[in-house]
Short mmCIF file of C-alpha atoms and ligand atoms in Angstrom, two decimals:
data_model
loop_
_atom_site.label_atom_id
_atom_site.label_comp_id
_atom_site.label_asym_id
_atom_site.label_seq_id
_atom_site.Cartn_x
_atom_site.Cartn_y
_atom_site.Cartn_z
CA MET A 1 -123.36 55.10 -246.98
CA ALA A 2 -124.63 58.22 -245.32
CA GLU A 3 -127.71 59.53 -243.60
CA ALA A 4 -127.51 63.18 -244.64
CA ALA A 5 -129.44 65.70 -242.56
CA GLN A 6 -130.07 67.95 -245.54
CA GLU A 7 -131.95 65.15 -247.31
CA ALA A 8 -134.36 65.11 -244.37
CA MET A 9 -134.60 68.87 -244.04
CA HIS A 10 -134.53 70.46 -247.51
CA VAL A 11 -138.19 69.54 -247.51
CA ARG A 12 -139.73 68.88 -244.06
CA CYS A 13 -139.96 65.10 -244.43
CA HIS A 14 -142.69 62.94 -242.95
CA LYS A 15 -141.34 61.05 -239.91
CA LEU A 16 -142.41 57.69 -241.39
CA ARG A 17 -140.37 58.39 -244.52
CA LEU A 18 -137.26 59.25 -242.49
CA ALA A 19 -137.57 56.22 -240.24
CA LEU A 20 -138.21 53.90 -243.19
CA PHE A 21 -135.19 55.12 -245.16
CA PHE A 22 -132.76 55.10 -242.23
CA SER A 23 -133.92 51.75 -240.91
CA ALA A 24 -133.75 50.13 -244.37
CA MET A 25 -130.25 51.57 -244.90
CA ARG A 26 -128.98 50.35 -241.52
CA HIS A 27 -130.38 46.87 -242.09
CA PHE A 28 -128.76 46.80 -245.53
CA ARG A 29 -125.45 47.93 -244.04
CA ASP A 30 -125.62 45.22 -241.39
CA GLY A 31 -126.37 42.61 -244.06
CA LEU A 32 -123.28 43.68 -246.02
CA ARG A 33 -121.09 43.56 -242.92
CA THR A 34 -122.37 40.07 -242.12
CA ARG A 35 -121.17 39.07 -245.58
CA GLY A 36 -117.72 40.45 -244.70
CA ILE A 37 -117.98 43.63 -246.77
CA GLU A 38 -116.43 46.72 -245.21
CA VAL A 39 -118.87 49.62 -245.04
CA VAL A 40 -118.19 53.18 -243.98
CA TYR A 41 -121.55 54.38 -242.71
CA HIS A 42 -122.52 57.77 -241.30
CA GLU A 43 -125.42 57.55 -238.87
CA LEU A 44 -127.41 60.57 -237.84
CA THR A 45 -127.82 60.95 -234.10
CA ALA A 46 -130.14 63.14 -232.07
CA ASN A 47 -127.31 65.68 -231.83
CA PRO A 48 -126.68 67.71 -235.04
CA ALA A 49 -123.19 68.64 -233.76
CA GLU A 50 -122.12 65.03 -234.39
CA ASP A 51 -122.92 65.21 -238.15
CA ARG A 52 -119.98 64.61 -240.50
CA GLY A 53 -121.49 67.05 -242.97
CA ALA A 54 -124.89 68.38 -243.92
CA ASN A 55 -125.21 66.76 -247.32
CA PHE A 56 -123.84 63.93 -249.49
CA GLY A 57 -121.23 66.22 -251.08
CA ALA A 58 -119.82 67.36 -247.74
CA ILE A 59 -119.79 63.83 -246.33
CA LEU A 60 -118.07 62.49 -249.43
CA ARG A 61 -115.44 65.24 -249.16
CA HIS A 62 -114.83 64.15 -245.56
CA ASP A 63 -114.49 60.49 -246.58
CA ILE A 64 -112.13 61.29 -249.45
CA LEU A 65 -109.81 63.05 -246.98
CA THR A 66 -109.89 60.18 -244.49
CA SER A 67 -109.82 57.24 -246.95
CA MET A 68 -107.65 58.66 -249.75
CA PRO A 69 -109.40 56.53 -252.41
CA GLU A 70 -107.86 55.94 -255.85
CA ARG A 71 -111.20 56.18 -257.59
CA LEU A 72 -114.88 56.69 -256.89
CA ILE A 73 -117.69 54.53 -258.21
CA VAL A 74 -121.39 55.14 -257.61
CA VAL A 75 -124.57 53.70 -258.99
CA GLU A 76 -126.74 56.23 -260.91
CA PRO A 77 -128.33 58.44 -258.25
CA GLY A 78 -132.09 58.97 -258.27
CA ASP A 79 -131.88 62.72 -257.97
CA HIS A 80 -130.16 65.18 -260.27
CA ARG A 81 -129.25 67.44 -257.32
CA VAL A 82 -127.42 64.56 -255.60
CA LYS A 83 -125.62 63.65 -258.81
CA LEU A 84 -124.31 67.21 -259.10
CA ALA A 85 -123.19 67.24 -255.45
CA LEU A 86 -121.24 63.98 -255.86
CA GLU A 87 -119.65 65.16 -259.11
CA ALA A 88 -118.62 68.44 -257.48
CA ALA A 89 -117.06 66.68 -254.47
CA ALA A 90 -115.16 64.26 -256.72
CA GLY A 91 -114.02 67.08 -259.01
CA ALA A 92 -112.77 69.16 -256.09
CA ALA A 93 -110.66 66.20 -254.95
CA GLY A 94 -109.30 65.66 -258.45
CA LEU A 95 -110.95 62.22 -258.70
CA ASP A 96 -113.00 60.75 -261.51
CA LEU A 97 -116.51 59.68 -260.58
CA GLU A 98 -117.56 56.54 -262.38
CA ILE A 99 -121.35 56.33 -262.55
CA ARG A 100 -122.61 52.79 -263.12
CA PRO A 101 -126.03 51.86 -264.52
CA ASP A 102 -128.72 51.05 -261.99
CA ARG A 103 -129.72 47.43 -262.49
CA HIS A 104 -132.93 47.89 -260.49
CA PHE A 105 -134.71 49.04 -263.62
CA LEU A 106 -135.94 47.12 -266.63
CA ASP A 107 -134.73 49.64 -269.20
CA THR A 108 -131.47 51.55 -269.40
CA LEU A 109 -131.17 55.31 -269.79
CA PRO A 110 -129.25 55.06 -273.11
CA ALA A 111 -131.95 52.72 -274.48
CA PHE A 112 -134.67 55.15 -273.40
CA ARG A 113 -132.81 58.03 -275.07
CA ALA A 114 -132.43 56.00 -278.26
CA TRP A 115 -136.17 55.24 -278.25
CA ALA A 116 -137.04 58.91 -277.62
CA ASP A 117 -134.59 60.24 -280.19
CA GLY A 118 -136.31 62.03 -283.08
CA LYS A 119 -139.85 61.56 -281.75
CA LYS A 120 -142.00 64.69 -281.61
CA THR A 121 -144.06 63.45 -278.68
CA LEU A 122 -143.34 60.62 -276.29
CA THR A 123 -146.35 58.60 -275.25
CA LEU A 124 -146.55 55.97 -272.55
CA GLU A 125 -148.48 53.64 -274.83
CA THR A 126 -145.84 53.41 -277.58
CA TYR A 127 -143.03 53.14 -275.05
CA TYR A 128 -144.86 50.43 -273.11
CA ARG A 129 -145.59 48.31 -276.18
CA GLN A 130 -142.04 48.39 -277.53
CA LEU A 131 -140.63 47.55 -274.09
CA ARG A 132 -143.01 44.62 -273.68
CA LYS A 133 -141.91 43.32 -277.06
CA ARG A 134 -138.24 44.00 -276.43
CA LEU A 135 -138.26 42.28 -273.03
CA ASN A 136 -140.81 39.66 -274.06
CA VAL A 137 -143.19 40.38 -271.19
CA LEU A 138 -146.79 39.15 -271.44
CA MET A 139 -146.26 38.19 -275.09
CA ASP A 140 -147.48 34.89 -276.53
CA ASP A 141 -145.57 32.53 -278.84
CA THR A 142 -146.89 34.26 -281.96
CA GLY A 143 -145.58 37.65 -280.84
CA GLN A 144 -149.04 38.92 -279.82
CA PRO A 145 -149.95 40.37 -276.41
CA VAL A 146 -151.29 37.78 -273.97
CA GLY A 147 -155.08 38.07 -273.76
CA GLY A 148 -155.26 39.53 -277.27
CA GLU A 149 -155.09 43.20 -276.21
CA TRP A 150 -152.29 45.56 -275.25
CA ASN A 151 -154.35 47.06 -272.49
CA PHE A 152 -157.50 46.42 -270.50
CA ASP A 153 -158.01 49.99 -269.30
CA GLU A 154 -161.75 49.84 -269.97
CA GLU A 155 -162.04 47.01 -267.45
CA ASN A 156 -159.95 48.88 -264.89
CA ARG A 157 -162.22 51.78 -264.04
CA ALA A 158 -164.96 50.31 -261.86
CA SER A 159 -166.20 52.15 -258.80
CA PHE A 160 -167.24 50.27 -255.68
CA GLY A 161 -170.89 50.99 -256.50
CA LYS A 162 -173.49 51.71 -253.83
CA GLN A 163 -172.68 48.64 -251.75
CA GLY A 164 -169.06 49.63 -251.15
CA PRO A 165 -165.80 47.72 -251.51
CA PRO A 166 -165.24 44.05 -250.72
CA GLU A 167 -163.48 43.83 -247.37
CA ASP A 168 -159.88 45.09 -247.52
CA PRO A 169 -157.37 42.34 -246.73
CA PRO A 170 -155.71 43.14 -243.37
CA GLU A 171 -152.43 45.02 -243.50
CA ARG A 172 -149.28 42.94 -242.98
CA ARG A 173 -147.26 44.33 -240.07
CA PHE A 174 -143.59 44.01 -239.11
CA GLU A 175 -142.85 44.86 -235.49
CA PRO A 176 -139.77 47.11 -235.11
CA ASP A 177 -136.58 45.24 -234.16
CA GLU A 178 -133.79 46.83 -232.13
CA THR A 179 -132.21 48.55 -235.15
CA THR A 180 -135.53 50.11 -236.10
CA GLN A 181 -136.27 51.14 -232.53
CA VAL A 182 -133.00 53.10 -232.33
CA VAL A 183 -133.93 54.86 -235.57
CA LEU A 184 -137.44 55.62 -234.34
CA MET A 185 -136.04 57.23 -231.20
CA MET A 186 -133.53 59.31 -233.17
CA VAL A 187 -136.14 60.55 -235.66
CA GLU A 188 -138.59 61.34 -232.87
CA GLN A 189 -135.96 63.43 -231.04
CA ARG A 190 -134.25 65.12 -233.95
CA PHE A 191 -137.19 65.73 -236.27
CA ALA A 192 -139.87 66.26 -233.63
CA ASP A 193 -141.68 69.02 -235.53
CA HIS A 194 -141.94 67.07 -238.81
CA PRO A 195 -145.34 65.76 -239.96
CA GLY A 196 -146.53 62.23 -239.19
CA SER A 197 -146.29 59.88 -236.24
CA LEU A 198 -144.09 56.86 -235.47
CA ALA A 199 -146.30 55.47 -232.73
CA ASP A 200 -147.50 52.59 -234.91
CA PHE A 201 -144.45 51.93 -237.12
CA SER A 202 -144.78 48.49 -238.72
CA LEU A 203 -143.32 48.90 -242.21
CA PRO A 204 -141.12 46.37 -244.03
CA VAL A 205 -137.47 47.45 -243.82
CA THR A 206 -135.52 44.48 -245.22
CA ARG A 207 -135.53 42.48 -248.42
CA GLU A 208 -137.02 39.49 -246.57
CA HIS A 209 -139.88 41.68 -245.36
CA GLY A 210 -140.27 43.03 -248.89
CA LEU A 211 -140.65 39.55 -250.36
CA MET A 212 -143.35 38.70 -247.81
CA TRP A 213 -145.12 41.98 -248.61
CA LEU A 214 -145.01 41.13 -252.34
CA ASP A 215 -146.38 37.67 -251.66
CA ASP A 216 -149.18 39.18 -249.62
CA PHE A 217 -150.17 41.48 -252.48
CA ILE A 218 -150.09 38.74 -255.10
CA SER A 219 -152.25 36.35 -253.13
CA ARG A 220 -154.69 38.75 -251.45
CA ARG A 221 -155.02 41.91 -253.54
CA LEU A 222 -153.88 41.36 -257.10
CA PRO A 223 -157.08 39.63 -258.33
CA TRP A 224 -159.07 42.84 -257.66
CA PHE A 225 -156.27 45.30 -258.44
CA GLY A 226 -157.27 45.92 -262.07
CA LYS A 227 -161.00 46.30 -261.63
CA TYR A 228 -160.81 48.69 -258.66
CA GLN A 229 -157.63 50.56 -259.56
CA ASP A 230 -159.41 53.94 -259.71
CA ALA A 231 -162.00 53.44 -256.96
CA MET A 232 -162.05 55.31 -253.63
CA TRP A 233 -164.07 54.87 -250.43
CA THR A 234 -164.17 56.57 -247.03
CA GLY A 235 -162.00 54.77 -244.49
CA GLY A 236 -160.32 52.68 -247.21
CA ASP A 237 -156.64 53.46 -247.30
CA PHE A 238 -155.05 50.87 -249.58
CA HIS A 239 -157.90 48.78 -251.06
CA PHE A 240 -156.31 46.50 -253.65
CA HIS A 241 -153.20 48.56 -254.40
CA SER A 242 -149.83 46.93 -253.89
CA ARG A 243 -147.94 49.53 -251.78
CA LEU A 244 -144.83 48.22 -253.49
CA SER A 245 -143.55 51.59 -254.74
CA PHE A 246 -141.41 52.40 -251.71
CA LEU A 247 -139.89 48.90 -251.66
CA LEU A 248 -139.08 49.18 -255.37
CA ASN A 249 -137.69 52.70 -255.02
CA LEU A 250 -135.56 51.69 -252.05
CA LYS A 251 -134.37 48.74 -254.16
CA LEU A 252 -135.44 46.14 -251.63
CA LEU A 253 -137.45 44.59 -254.44
CA ASP A 254 -136.59 44.29 -258.12
CA PRO A 255 -139.24 45.23 -260.71
CA ARG A 256 -138.62 41.95 -262.57
CA GLU A 257 -139.57 39.82 -259.58
CA CYS A 258 -142.74 41.86 -258.98
CA ILE A 259 -143.84 41.52 -262.61
CA ASN A 260 -142.95 37.83 -262.73
CA ALA A 261 -144.86 37.11 -259.53
CA ALA A 262 -147.99 38.68 -261.07
CA ILE A 263 -147.59 36.84 -264.38
CA ASN A 264 -147.07 33.55 -262.55
CA ALA A 265 -150.29 34.15 -260.62
CA HIS A 266 -152.09 34.60 -263.95
CA ASP A 267 -150.50 31.42 -265.34
CA ARG A 268 -151.78 29.53 -262.28
CA GLY A 269 -155.26 30.92 -262.94
CA GLU A 270 -155.23 32.97 -259.73
CA ALA A 271 -155.47 36.47 -261.22
CA PRO A 272 -157.36 37.75 -264.26
CA ILE A 273 -155.52 39.31 -267.21
CA ASN A 274 -156.95 42.81 -266.64
CA ALA A 275 -155.39 42.84 -263.15
CA VAL A 276 -152.05 41.43 -264.26
CA GLU A 277 -151.72 43.59 -267.38
CA GLY A 278 -152.77 46.65 -265.34
CA PHE A 279 -150.06 45.92 -262.79
CA VAL A 280 -147.40 45.23 -265.44
CA ARG A 281 -148.35 48.49 -267.21
CA GLN A 282 -147.71 50.48 -264.02
CA ILE A 283 -144.31 48.97 -263.37
CA LEU A 284 -142.92 48.19 -266.81
CA GLY A 285 -144.73 51.12 -268.39
CA TRP A 286 -145.21 54.12 -266.13
CA ARG A 287 -142.34 53.50 -263.74
CA GLU A 288 -139.74 53.14 -266.48
CA PHE A 289 -141.30 55.92 -268.57
CA THR A 290 -141.16 58.49 -265.76
CA ARG A 291 -137.53 57.69 -265.09
CA GLY A 292 -136.63 58.14 -268.75
CA ILE A 293 -138.53 61.44 -268.94
CA TYR A 294 -136.84 62.77 -265.79
CA TRP A 295 -133.30 62.22 -267.02
CA LEU A 296 -134.17 63.42 -270.52
CA HIS A 297 -135.46 66.75 -269.21
CA MET A 298 -133.23 67.49 -266.23
CA PRO A 299 -131.96 70.01 -265.34
CA GLY A 300 -134.76 72.50 -265.74
CA TYR A 301 -137.76 70.18 -265.50
CA LEU A 302 -138.41 71.04 -261.84
CA GLU A 303 -138.80 74.71 -262.69
CA SER A 304 -141.41 74.12 -265.44
CA ASN A 305 -144.51 76.23 -264.91
CA GLU A 306 -146.40 76.23 -268.21
CA LEU A 307 -149.62 77.61 -266.71
CA ARG A 308 -147.81 80.19 -264.56
CA ALA A 309 -149.42 78.92 -261.37
CA GLU A 310 -148.21 80.90 -258.37
CA GLN A 311 -150.59 80.24 -255.46
CA PRO A 312 -149.09 78.95 -252.20
CA LEU A 313 -150.01 75.41 -251.13
CA PRO A 314 -153.06 75.58 -248.81
CA ALA A 315 -152.40 74.69 -245.16
CA LEU A 316 -154.70 71.66 -245.42
CA TYR A 317 -151.89 69.84 -247.29
CA TRP A 318 -149.93 69.82 -244.03
CA ASN A 319 -152.63 69.36 -241.41
CA GLY A 320 -155.47 67.65 -243.31
CA GLU A 321 -158.01 70.03 -241.78
CA THR A 322 -160.79 70.75 -244.26
CA GLU A 323 -164.51 70.29 -244.73
CA MET A 324 -163.91 68.71 -248.15
CA THR A 325 -164.35 65.01 -247.45
CA CYS A 326 -162.29 63.79 -250.42
CA LEU A 327 -159.30 65.90 -249.41
CA ARG A 328 -159.69 65.11 -245.71
CA GLU A 329 -159.78 61.36 -246.43
CA SER A 330 -156.80 61.49 -248.78
CA MET A 331 -154.81 63.61 -246.34
CA ARG A 332 -155.61 61.21 -243.51
CA ASN A 333 -153.99 58.50 -245.60
CA VAL A 334 -150.94 60.70 -246.27
CA LEU A 335 -150.51 61.72 -242.63
CA GLU A 336 -151.14 58.25 -241.17
CA HIS A 337 -149.26 56.18 -243.75
CA GLY A 338 -147.08 58.44 -245.92
CA TYR A 339 -149.22 57.04 -248.69
CA ALA A 340 -152.16 57.78 -250.95
CA HIS A 341 -153.05 55.64 -253.90
CA HIS A 342 -152.73 56.89 -257.44
CA ILE A 343 -156.24 58.26 -257.89
CA GLN A 344 -156.15 60.05 -254.54
CA ARG A 345 -152.83 61.61 -255.63
CA LEU A 346 -153.92 62.48 -259.15
CA MET A 347 -157.64 63.16 -258.98
CA VAL A 348 -158.00 64.53 -255.44
CA LEU A 349 -154.81 66.03 -254.00
CA GLY A 350 -153.16 66.80 -257.34
CA LEU A 351 -156.37 67.94 -259.02
CA PHE A 352 -157.21 70.38 -256.25
CA ALA A 353 -153.70 71.88 -256.34
CA GLN A 354 -153.92 72.24 -260.12
CA LEU A 355 -157.39 73.85 -260.12
CA TYR A 356 -156.41 76.12 -257.22
CA GLY A 357 -153.32 77.23 -259.14
CA VAL A 358 -150.65 76.06 -256.68
CA ASN A 359 -147.08 76.71 -257.75
CA PRO A 360 -145.99 73.34 -259.22
CA ARG A 361 -142.57 73.35 -257.59
CA GLU A 362 -144.18 73.89 -254.21
CA PHE A 363 -146.54 71.00 -254.88
CA HIS A 364 -143.58 68.83 -255.89
CA ASP A 365 -141.60 69.75 -252.76
CA TRP A 366 -144.61 68.90 -250.61
CA HIS A 367 -144.89 65.55 -252.35
CA MET A 368 -141.20 64.83 -251.80
CA ALA A 369 -141.69 65.46 -248.09
CA MET A 370 -144.85 63.48 -247.47
CA TYR A 371 -144.67 60.13 -249.28
CA LEU A 372 -142.68 57.02 -248.44
CA ASP A 373 -142.00 56.40 -252.13
CA ALA A 374 -140.95 59.91 -253.16
CA ILE A 375 -137.67 60.00 -255.05
CA ASP A 376 -137.04 62.86 -257.44
CA TRP A 377 -136.84 60.78 -260.65
CA VAL A 378 -140.34 59.39 -260.19
CA SER A 379 -142.00 62.14 -258.24
CA ALA A 380 -141.16 65.00 -260.63
CA PRO A 381 -142.72 63.62 -263.84
CA ASN A 382 -145.80 62.69 -261.81
CA THR A 383 -146.17 65.98 -259.91
CA ILE A 384 -144.83 68.58 -262.35
CA GLY A 385 -145.98 66.64 -265.42
CA MET A 386 -148.90 64.27 -265.07
CA SER A 387 -150.63 66.01 -262.18
CA GLN A 388 -149.99 69.74 -262.65
CA PHE A 389 -149.42 69.88 -266.45
CA ALA A 390 -146.62 72.31 -265.66
CA ASP A 391 -144.37 70.69 -268.28
CA GLY A 392 -146.77 71.80 -271.02
CA GLY A 393 -147.49 68.31 -272.33
CA ILE A 394 -144.35 66.20 -271.98
CA VAL A 395 -145.92 63.50 -269.78
CA GLY A 396 -149.56 63.96 -270.77
CA THR A 397 -151.02 65.75 -273.77
CA LYS A 398 -153.67 67.56 -271.74
CA PRO A 399 -154.30 68.43 -268.09
CA TYR A 400 -156.12 65.87 -265.94
CA CYS A 401 -158.85 68.33 -264.94
CA ALA A 402 -162.35 67.51 -263.78
CA THR A 403 -165.19 68.79 -261.62
CA GLY A 404 -166.28 67.18 -258.37
CA ASN A 405 -168.53 64.92 -260.46
CA TYR A 406 -165.55 62.68 -261.27
CA ILE A 407 -164.86 62.16 -257.56
CA ASP A 408 -168.57 61.54 -256.97
CA ARG A 409 -168.54 58.84 -259.66
CA MET A 410 -165.47 57.05 -258.33
CA SER A 411 -166.12 57.23 -254.57
CA ASN A 412 -168.66 57.73 -251.80
CA TYR A 413 -166.87 60.86 -250.56
CA CYS A 414 -169.50 63.30 -251.79
CA ARG A 415 -172.25 61.46 -249.92
CA HIS A 416 -170.42 62.37 -246.72
CA CYS A 417 -169.59 65.93 -247.68
CA ARG A 418 -171.32 69.20 -246.95
CA PHE A 419 -170.68 70.37 -250.54
CA ASP A 420 -172.56 69.43 -253.69
CA PRO A 421 -170.38 68.23 -256.59
CA LYS A 422 -172.99 69.39 -259.13
CA ARG A 423 -172.99 73.02 -257.98
CA ALA A 424 -170.42 75.53 -259.18
CA SER A 425 -171.66 78.59 -257.27
CA GLY A 426 -173.38 79.38 -254.00
CA LYS A 427 -172.55 78.34 -250.46
CA ASP A 428 -172.92 74.60 -251.12
CA ALA A 429 -170.86 74.58 -254.30
CA CYS A 430 -168.16 71.94 -254.43
CA PRO A 431 -164.78 73.73 -254.47
CA PHE A 432 -163.55 71.35 -257.17
CA THR A 433 -166.45 72.21 -259.45
CA THR A 434 -166.13 75.95 -258.86
CA LEU A 435 -162.38 75.96 -259.36
CA TYR A 436 -162.67 73.79 -262.48
CA TRP A 437 -164.48 76.57 -264.34
CA ASP A 438 -162.13 79.17 -262.92
CA PHE A 439 -159.12 77.08 -264.02
CA LEU A 440 -160.47 76.81 -267.57
CA GLY A 441 -161.18 80.55 -267.64
CA ARG A 442 -157.71 81.50 -266.35
CA ASN A 443 -156.03 79.36 -269.00
CA ILE A 444 -158.54 79.58 -271.82
CA ASP A 445 -156.11 81.04 -274.37
CA ALA A 446 -153.59 78.26 -273.80
CA PHE A 447 -156.32 75.61 -273.93
CA ARG A 448 -157.74 76.94 -277.21
CA ARG A 449 -154.40 75.99 -278.76
CA ASN A 450 -154.67 72.39 -277.42
CA HIS A 451 -157.02 70.40 -279.65
CA ARG A 452 -157.55 67.79 -276.90
CA MET A 453 -159.13 70.50 -274.73
CA GLY A 454 -161.74 71.43 -277.36
CA PHE A 455 -164.68 69.87 -275.46
CA GLN A 456 -163.84 71.65 -272.21
CA VAL A 457 -163.23 74.98 -273.94
CA LYS A 458 -166.59 74.76 -275.74
CA ASN A 459 -168.38 74.08 -272.45
CA HIS A 460 -166.68 77.06 -270.86
CA ASP A 461 -167.66 79.27 -273.78
CA ARG A 462 -171.30 78.29 -273.17
CA LYS A 463 -171.29 79.77 -269.67
CA ASN A 464 -173.14 83.09 -269.54
CA PRO A 465 -171.66 86.17 -267.81
CA ASP A 466 -173.96 85.83 -264.78
CA GLU A 467 -172.87 82.24 -264.20
CA LEU A 468 -169.21 83.24 -264.53
CA ALA A 469 -169.69 86.16 -262.10
CA ALA A 470 -171.31 83.83 -259.52
CA ILE A 471 -168.44 81.37 -259.94
CA ALA A 472 -165.88 84.18 -259.53
CA ALA A 473 -167.55 85.26 -256.28
CA ARG A 474 -167.43 81.71 -254.95
CA VAL A 475 -163.77 81.36 -255.97
CA ASP A 476 -162.91 84.26 -253.65
CA GLU A 477 -164.69 82.53 -250.77
CA ILE A 478 -162.90 79.24 -251.45
CA ARG A 479 -159.51 80.95 -251.55
CA ALA A 480 -160.26 82.68 -248.25
CA MET A 481 -161.35 79.34 -246.76
CA CYS A 482 -158.16 77.58 -247.91
CA ALA A 483 -155.81 80.32 -246.75
CA VAL A 484 -156.45 79.49 -243.07
P1 LIG B 1 -149.97 50.43 -257.32
O1 LIG B 1 -151.21 51.14 -257.69
O2 LIG B 1 -150.11 49.14 -256.64
O3 LIG B 1 -149.08 50.28 -258.64
C1 LIG B 1 -148.02 49.31 -258.75
C2 LIG B 1 -146.70 49.99 -258.97
O4 LIG B 1 -146.65 50.63 -260.23
C3 LIG B 1 -146.33 51.06 -257.97
O5 LIG B 1 -145.81 50.49 -256.81
C4 LIG B 1 -145.31 51.89 -258.73
O6 LIG B 1 -144.02 51.38 -258.59
C5 LIG B 1 -145.76 51.75 -260.18
N1 LIG B 1 -146.49 52.94 -260.64
C6 LIG B 1 -147.83 53.08 -260.72
N2 LIG B 1 -148.15 54.28 -261.25
C7 LIG B 1 -146.99 54.90 -261.50
C8 LIG B 1 -146.65 56.16 -262.05
N3 LIG B 1 -147.58 57.04 -262.44
N4 LIG B 1 -145.35 56.49 -262.14
C9 LIG B 1 -144.39 55.62 -261.75
N5 LIG B 1 -144.65 54.41 -261.23
C10 LIG B 1 -145.93 54.05 -261.11
N6 LIG B 1 -144.79 56.97 -257.49
C11 LIG B 1 -143.64 56.78 -256.82
O7 LIG B 1 -143.11 55.67 -256.77
N7 LIG B 1 -143.02 57.83 -256.19
C12 LIG B 1 -143.53 59.09 -256.22
O8 LIG B 1 -142.94 60.00 -255.67
C13 LIG B 1 -144.75 59.30 -256.92
N8 LIG B 1 -145.31 60.53 -256.97
C14 LIG B 1 -146.52 60.70 -257.56
C15 LIG B 1 -147.11 61.97 -257.53
C16 LIG B 1 -148.33 62.20 -258.12
C17 LIG B 1 -148.95 63.56 -258.08
C18 LIG B 1 -148.98 61.14 -258.79
C19 LIG B 1 -150.27 61.36 -259.46
C20 LIG B 1 -148.41 59.88 -258.83
C21 LIG B 1 -147.18 59.64 -258.21
N9 LIG B 1 -146.57 58.37 -258.21
C22 LIG B 1 -145.37 58.19 -257.55
C23 LIG B 1 -147.13 57.26 -258.99
C24 LIG B 1 -148.15 56.37 -258.25
O9 LIG B 1 -149.20 57.15 -257.75
C25 LIG B 1 -147.50 55.60 -257.11
O10 LIG B 1 -146.43 54.85 -257.61
C26 LIG B 1 -148.50 54.62 -256.50
O11 LIG B 1 -149.64 55.28 -256.03
C27 LIG B 1 -147.81 53.87 -255.36
O12 LIG B 1 -148.71 53.06 -254.69
P2 LIG B 1 -148.74 51.49 -254.92
O13 LIG B 1 -147.39 50.94 -254.73
O14 LIG B 1 -149.85 50.97 -254.07
O15 LIG B 1 -149.09 51.44 -256.45
FE1 LIG B 2 -164.83 66.51 -252.65
FE2 LIG B 2 -166.62 68.17 -253.75
FE3 LIG B 2 -167.25 65.63 -253.36
FE4 LIG B 2 -166.99 67.28 -251.28
S1 LIG B 2 -168.50 67.42 -252.91
S2 LIG B 2 -166.17 65.21 -251.44
S3 LIG B 2 -165.33 68.61 -251.98
S4 LIG B 2 -165.68 66.40 -254.71
#
């Protein structure tokens, strides 16, 4: 096992992400050693001169020389770049690299490929339904979906209304033990200029912590998860989301136990079907689907740029400084917790980058740096595909694009903002609304060829030249504002 400096530096990783990964790895190592398993482990220290090598390939080459192994076995890596590095190091040493399936997923990559084979388009819905049937998840004795429907999406889009959200359950905290404290000190010294702060580190770093965290979600948040899945509110960081993604991606929790815990809560009458199905859909559906898509389309997927977006990422994505309340609130969550929930990622941070025309690879790299749960296999289909539509329709058949009115409907952000979500031009115009029309205009030829964009294209065609000129003038002001 190795802590590789390049993994922390190839994108300037959030300090919380570094500390979480290294602490979880060291605890896992210690657990193995307690069970009598020999582990060669490369720790990073505050002094780069002590590194065994910059990346996994170099460290593996070092270990091959010192250990003279007969063969090499790894579990499927979560990043194509890492897979190539390991294969190259093994090849250079004349050793075969046996890659074993990762059992921390519900589906296998060959089964995904077989399902995808020959299909013109791959949709989440068809994948999700066949996987539920194949694995017999939330199916009744007659072979029908529990609750009589495959999905309860319509019941999962409530806002918090005027009165605001029910009180958020308090966050469960785990005080750093000695192992974590050593990691915190190392990260603070070595990666001092990285974003984020470790002053209040209280994340789960072991499987035992993970199980308590899961339990906490099931009993205190799951019942409201479905209904308020898309809702946002100032000051609300997690609401009823699970924050299980980083524990799943670090393999401290297994997707089966998360799904089963939710289904058991439903069986006990403690969580409604729309919440439980919504949760199962995210893990059994989206999580498995994104993994399949990643390995089907790598290499090359990361360089997709269907809409030829080339703008640099605005500075606010690093420092959170902006007058736009929705972005400021979402960035506060990212900077304080290495987290934002799905709608903040998709319909605030991702939407703004898409409308602004940020280069999708740059957006992806930023995402990889800033989130606790970012691993290439899951981040890429979400950033490059779902959020930026840079893959031209592999993950979603049309861009998730909207004006500020969507954010106004799903949150109270606009009530605390100096901009007006209804206005597309003038000093008070909401940058989302202005950029929405500009985005449609920039890509109108491509969108005319996409029948699912017909409504948006028609609305754009209705804009008169004066309106479009006023919008164009405001776009220049917004770009100038975001460049600082
Ligand atoms: P919940 O809302 O509680 O959902 C439960 C679980 O379902 C999550 O823990 C996660 O494992 C799974 N899940 C939900 N949505 C997705 C999805 N779209 N794709 C895959 N799994 C999903 N998720 C990551 O794990 N890592 C990433 O790097 C990542 N990057 C994203 C980038 C963008 C631009 C977007 C729009 C989404 C991204 N997601 C990513 C998916 C999703 O937003 C996060 O999994 C979720 O917000 C994590 O918070 P949670 O655990 O509270 O999720
Ligand atoms: Fe965001 Fe626009 Fe609403 Fe302000 S008005 S919070 S910028 S959507």
